Amino acid sequence: MSSDDPRPPSDDARRPDDALRPDDADLRPGDDAAADDGLLIRLIGEAFDATVAPPGHLEDFARSAHRLVLAEAELAEISDDSLVSARYRGDERRLRFVTPRVVLELEVVGASIMGRADGMDGLDRLVVESAAGTEQSVPVDTAGMFELAEIPTGPVRLRVPLSAALPSDETDDRFESIVTEWVVLRSRP
Amino acid sequence: MTEPSTTELLTAAAAGDQAAWSSLVDRYSRLVWHVIWLVGARGAIAEDIYQTTWLRLVEYRDRIRDPERLAGWLARTARNEATRQGKLAARQRPVDEIDLLGLAPVIDLSSEPEPGHAVAEGDVLTRIWSALERLGDDCRQLLGLLATAPDLTYREVAEVLDRPIGWIGPTRRRCLDKLAAVPEVRSVMEASIE
């Protein structure tokens, strides 16, 4: 049965097991469950907790992720990623990050990236940060092009220090840098 | 003393409160990991998905529209990252494996726990886990998600599992009935009710 099933709700319409109306999409599947079902679901949850626990080093990472907040940074969101976009057909992965005044475009070729920063006059460098804590300064040429031969594995982000570019009328004094969203460009082996 | 709400924790974390952030991690870490596991990711890919999911929350900590629905937001984010990273991994090292959820073929849908994760030793939980393993992938994924994240709505469950909303209720019923019919599970249920 699809969510727009034309059949009228059953007599027991409040029980989502039997008939789900479109308006019920915000109910929880466990609402109105029978007592046995609740017990079974609880036992399954306990079995999962006992069997599939997140590794401790990952939880430590998550707790410390808060330190990666850059309060004075403007977030450049992913607007396109050829991995999940139907618009691209090429073999190479292409990504596009945008803020209202800057566009960063990346092309991933094997373990390297080639990119272009558009919208920041005089930008001469940017920084590639990994979630593991490494930082690499990458020179940017006068056309805004940059290249990194060896992308770190795991989550990375690009940080553009505004001090590395010429001020413009568009410069927002609230921000010291622009950072992209975290993204994995290269999986760990 | 009552537990702080997720809204309170997220608001405090967005204002820089590390303790509040840690509490959010404690509250939702298992949910994130279980979703990643349920969609079939394992090993280094699963770790990258987990890390990226929490980093995404760091980035959007002050832009979550409905903080009380954070469980759904995290589950969807983990699922989306699994899709993205599954495709990336498939480009890097394609292998032949079944892809039941539309994720990359490198994602392993076997029900084997990660090395180092001991199967539950409690007799009851061992029997439940063993019975779950014998159900199909659909049942294991749906019941696992409902059990690990009971607050998710139909809409959120549908998004995480990439299924129509109308699939959930009937499948849930069928899977619970199948599970309850397993003799070891039936005996556990009877003992619990008595």
PDB file of C-alpha atoms in Angstrom, chain B residues 6-142:
ATOM      1  CA  THR B   6      17.354  18.118  23.227  1.00  0.00           C
ATOM      2  CA  THR B   7      16.388  21.707  22.429  1.00  0.00           C
ATOM      3  CA  GLU B   8      18.075  22.898  25.610  1.00  0.00           C
ATOM      4  CA  LEU B   9      21.198  20.863  24.909  1.00  0.00           C
ATOM      5  CA  LEU B  10      21.440  21.988  21.307  1.00  0.00           C
ATOM      6  CA  THR B  11      20.917  25.627  22.234  1.00  0.00           C
ATOM      7  CA  ALA B  12      23.609  25.408  24.900  1.00  0.00           C
ATOM      8  CA  ALA B  13      25.980  23.553  22.571  1.00  0.00           C
ATOM      9  CA  ALA B  14      25.461  26.160  19.852  1.00  0.00           C
ATOM     10  CA  ALA B  15      26.459  28.791  22.402  1.00  0.00           C
ATOM     11  CA  GLY B  16      29.713  26.939  23.054  1.00  0.00           C
ATOM     12  CA  ASP B  17      28.831  24.690  25.990  1.00  0.00           C
ATOM     13  CA  GLN B  18      31.077  21.624  25.614  1.00  0.00           C
ATOM     14  CA  ALA B  19      29.265  19.664  28.324  1.00  0.00           C
ATOM     15  CA  ALA B  20      25.962  20.110  26.504  1.00  0.00           C
ATOM     16  CA  TRP B  21      27.584  18.937  23.275  1.00  0.00           C
ATOM     17  CA  SER B  22      28.965  15.841  25.002  1.00  0.00           C
ATOM     18  CA  SER B  23      25.505  15.100  26.360  1.00  0.00           C
ATOM     19  CA  LEU B  24      24.106  15.231  22.834  1.00  0.00           C
ATOM     20  CA  VAL B  25      26.763  12.781  21.694  1.00  0.00           C
ATOM     21  CA  ASP B  26      25.976  10.487  24.618  1.00  0.00           C
ATOM     22  CA  ARG B  27      22.273  10.669  23.798  1.00  0.00           C
ATOM     23  CA  TYR B  28      22.493  10.024  20.050  1.00  0.00           C
ATOM     24  CA  SER B  29      25.789   8.251  19.356  1.00  0.00           C
ATOM     25  CA  ARG B  30      24.257   4.786  19.318  1.00  0.00           C
ATOM     26  CA  LEU B  31      21.422   5.913  17.079  1.00  0.00           C
ATOM     27  CA  VAL B  32      23.900   7.264  14.514  1.00  0.00           C
ATOM     28  CA  TRP B  33      26.045   4.138  14.640  1.00  0.00           C
ATOM     29  CA  HIS B  34      23.076   1.806  14.430  1.00  0.00           C
ATOM     30  CA  VAL B  35      21.676   3.602  11.377  1.00  0.00           C
ATOM     31  CA  ILE B  36      25.064   3.340   9.687  1.00  0.00           C
ATOM     32  CA  TRP B  37      25.219  -0.331  10.544  1.00  0.00           C
ATOM     33  CA  LEU B  38      21.646  -0.954   9.412  1.00  0.00           C
ATOM     34  CA  VAL B  39      22.217   0.551   5.985  1.00  0.00           C
ATOM     35  CA  GLY B  40      25.119  -1.835   5.626  1.00  0.00           C
ATOM     36  CA  ALA B  41      28.257   0.250   6.077  1.00  0.00           C
ATOM     37  CA  ARG B  42      31.199  -1.334   7.839  1.00  0.00           C
ATOM     38  CA  GLY B  43      34.827  -0.630   8.690  1.00  0.00           C
ATOM     39  CA  ALA B  44      36.571   2.577   7.620  1.00  0.00           C
ATOM     40  CA  ILE B  45      33.575   3.679   5.544  1.00  0.00           C
ATOM     41  CA  ALA B  46      31.295   3.398   8.562  1.00  0.00           C
ATOM     42  CA  GLU B  47      33.769   5.406  10.626  1.00  0.00           C
ATOM     43  CA  ASP B  48      33.951   8.169   8.010  1.00  0.00           C
ATOM     44  CA  ILE B  49      30.156   8.310   7.849  1.00  0.00           C
ATOM     45  CA  TYR B  50      29.896   8.529  11.636  1.00  0.00           C
ATOM     46  CA  GLN B  51      32.485  11.300  11.831  1.00  0.00           C
ATOM     47  CA  THR B  52      30.970  13.275   8.979  1.00  0.00           C
ATOM     48  CA  THR B  53      27.497  13.029  10.518  1.00  0.00           C
ATOM     49  CA  TRP B  54      28.689  14.618  13.764  1.00  0.00           C
ATOM     50  CA  LEU B  55      30.741  17.219  11.895  1.00  0.00           C
ATOM     51  CA  ARG B  56      27.607  18.084   9.932  1.00  0.00           C
ATOM     52  CA  LEU B  57      25.771  18.667  13.203  1.00  0.00           C
ATOM     53  CA  VAL B  58      28.608  20.921  14.362  1.00  0.00           C
ATOM     54  CA  GLU B  59      28.152  22.963  11.198  1.00  0.00           C
ATOM     55  CA  TYR B  60      24.370  23.157  11.458  1.00  0.00           C
ATOM     56  CA  ARG B  61      24.042  23.222  15.250  1.00  0.00           C
ATOM     57  CA  ASP B  62      22.313  26.603  15.227  1.00  0.00           C
ATOM     58  CA  ARG B  63      20.163  25.935  12.172  1.00  0.00           C
ATOM     59  CA  ILE B  64      18.226  22.811  13.126  1.00  0.00           C
ATOM     60  CA  ARG B  65      14.604  23.762  12.526  1.00  0.00           C
ATOM     61  CA  ASP B  66      13.063  21.428  15.070  1.00  0.00           C
ATOM     62  CA  PRO B  67      15.630  20.356  17.678  1.00  0.00           C
ATOM     63  CA  GLU B  68      13.213  17.883  19.239  1.00  0.00           C
ATOM     64  CA  ARG B  69      13.363  15.979  15.947  1.00  0.00           C
ATOM     65  CA  LEU B  70      17.164  15.761  16.118  1.00  0.00           C
ATOM     66  CA  ALA B  71      17.050  11.955  16.077  1.00  0.00           C
ATOM     67  CA  GLY B  72      15.413  12.076  12.654  1.00  0.00           C
ATOM     68  CA  TRP B  73      17.838  14.736  11.421  1.00  0.00           C
ATOM     69  CA  LEU B  74      20.838  12.661  12.485  1.00  0.00           C
ATOM     70  CA  ALA B  75      19.407   9.446  11.046  1.00  0.00           C
ATOM     71  CA  ARG B  76      18.726  11.105   7.686  1.00  0.00           C
ATOM     72  CA  THR B  77      22.137  12.766   7.645  1.00  0.00           C
ATOM     73  CA  ALA B  78      23.872   9.463   8.388  1.00  0.00           C
ATOM     74  CA  ARG B  79      21.856   7.803   5.664  1.00  0.00           C
ATOM     75  CA  ASN B  80      22.686  10.515   3.115  1.00  0.00           C
ATOM     76  CA  GLU B  81      26.365  10.330   4.003  1.00  0.00           C
ATOM     77  CA  ALA B  82      26.231   6.554   3.636  1.00  0.00           C
ATOM     78  CA  THR B  83      24.893   6.993   0.116  1.00  0.00           C
ATOM     79  CA  ARG B  84      27.565   9.543  -0.765  1.00  0.00           C
ATOM     80  CA  GLN B  85      30.454   7.637   0.755  1.00  0.00           C
ATOM     81  CA  GLY B  86      29.252   4.315  -0.549  1.00  0.00           C
ATOM     82  CA  LYS B  87      29.418   5.742  -4.067  1.00  0.00           C
ATOM     83  CA  LEU B  88      32.842   7.236  -3.405  1.00  0.00           C
ATOM     84  CA  ALA B  89      34.185   3.955  -2.093  1.00  0.00           C
ATOM     85  CA  ALA B  90      32.722   2.114  -5.056  1.00  0.00           C
ATOM     86  CA  ARG B  91      34.736   4.366  -7.373  1.00  0.00           C
ATOM     87  CA  GLN B  92      37.884   3.748  -5.401  1.00  0.00           C
ATOM     88  CA  ARG B  93      37.602   0.002  -5.074  1.00  0.00           C
ATOM     89  CA  PRO B  94      34.695  -1.655  -6.805  1.00  0.00           C
ATOM     90  CA  VAL B  95      33.822  -5.152  -5.680  1.00  0.00           C
ATOM     91  CA  ASP B  96      30.967  -7.509  -6.414  1.00  0.00           C
ATOM     92  CA  GLU B  97      28.500  -7.465  -3.587  1.00  0.00           C
ATOM     93  CA  ILE B  98      24.771  -7.117  -3.345  1.00  0.00           C
ATOM     94  CA  ASP B  99      23.408  -3.618  -2.938  1.00  0.00           C
ATOM     95  CA  LEU B 100      20.001  -3.918  -1.421  1.00  0.00           C
ATOM     96  CA  LEU B 101      19.568  -0.357  -0.289  1.00  0.00           C
ATOM     97  CA  GLY B 102      20.938   1.352  -3.352  1.00  0.00           C
ATOM     98  CA  LEU B 103      24.183   2.030  -1.546  1.00  0.00           C
ATOM     99  CA  ALA B 104      27.533   1.281  -3.051  1.00  0.00           C
ATOM    100  CA  PRO B 105      28.400  -2.347  -3.595  1.00  0.00           C
ATOM    101  CA  VAL B 106      31.345  -2.069  -1.205  1.00  0.00           C
ATOM    102  CA  ILE B 107      28.900  -1.736   1.637  1.00  0.00           C
ATOM    103  CA  ASP B 108      28.563  -5.088   3.277  1.00  0.00           C
ATOM    104  CA  LEU B 109      25.039  -6.091   4.183  1.00  0.00           C
ATOM    105  CA  SER B 110      26.026  -9.209   6.064  1.00  0.00           C
ATOM    106  CA  SER B 111      24.791  -9.291   9.601  1.00  0.00           C
ATOM    107  CA  GLU B 112      28.165 -10.055  11.125  1.00  0.00           C
ATOM    108  CA  PRO B 113      29.014  -7.540  13.840  1.00  0.00           C
ATOM    109  CA  GLU B 114      32.235  -5.585  13.577  1.00  0.00           C
ATOM    110  CA  PRO B 115      35.293  -7.396  14.894  1.00  0.00           C
ATOM    111  CA  GLY B 116      35.624  -6.542  18.526  1.00  0.00           C
ATOM    112  CA  HIS B 117      31.891  -6.216  19.028  1.00  0.00           C
ATOM    113  CA  ALA B 118      30.998  -9.228  21.058  1.00  0.00           C
ATOM    114  CA  VAL B 119      27.646 -10.781  20.330  1.00  0.00           C
ATOM    115  CA  ALA B 120      25.398 -10.241  23.294  1.00  0.00           C
ATOM    116  CA  GLU B 121      26.192 -12.752  25.962  1.00  0.00           C
ATOM    117  CA  GLY B 122      22.902 -12.522  27.783  1.00  0.00           C
ATOM    118  CA  ASP B 123      20.913 -15.586  26.856  1.00  0.00           C
ATOM    119  CA  VAL B 124      17.733 -13.674  26.051  1.00  0.00           C
ATOM    120  CA  LEU B 125      19.484 -11.108  23.876  1.00  0.00           C
ATOM    121  CA  THR B 126      21.511 -13.803  22.152  1.00  0.00           C
ATOM    122  CA  ARG B 127      18.323 -15.584  21.202  1.00  0.00           C
ATOM    123  CA  ILE B 128      16.714 -12.373  19.948  1.00  0.00           C
ATOM    124  CA  TRP B 129      19.817 -11.478  17.944  1.00  0.00           C
ATOM    125  CA  SER B 130      20.081 -14.940  16.503  1.00  0.00           C
ATOM    126  CA  ALA B 131      16.420 -14.833  15.442  1.00  0.00           C
ATOM    127  CA  LEU B 132      16.887 -11.378  13.889  1.00  0.00           C
ATOM    128  CA  GLU B 133      19.764 -12.694  11.838  1.00  0.00           C
ATOM    129  CA  ARG B 134      17.492 -15.303  10.351  1.00  0.00           C
ATOM    130  CA  LEU B 135      14.954 -12.707   9.182  1.00  0.00           C
ATOM    131  CA  GLY B 136      15.505 -11.091   5.802  1.00  0.00           C
ATOM    132  CA  ASP B 137      17.305  -7.805   5.301  1.00  0.00           C
ATOM    133  CA  ASP B 138      14.033  -5.864   5.106  1.00  0.00           C
ATOM    134  CA  CYS B 139      12.918  -7.093   8.514  1.00  0.00           C
ATOM    135  CA  ARG B 140      16.304  -6.699  10.134  1.00  0.00           C
ATOM    136  CA  GLN B 141      16.680  -3.144   8.872  1.00  0.00           C
ATOM    137  CA  LEU B 142      13.160  -2.037   9.712  1.00  0.00           C
TER     138      LEU B 142
END
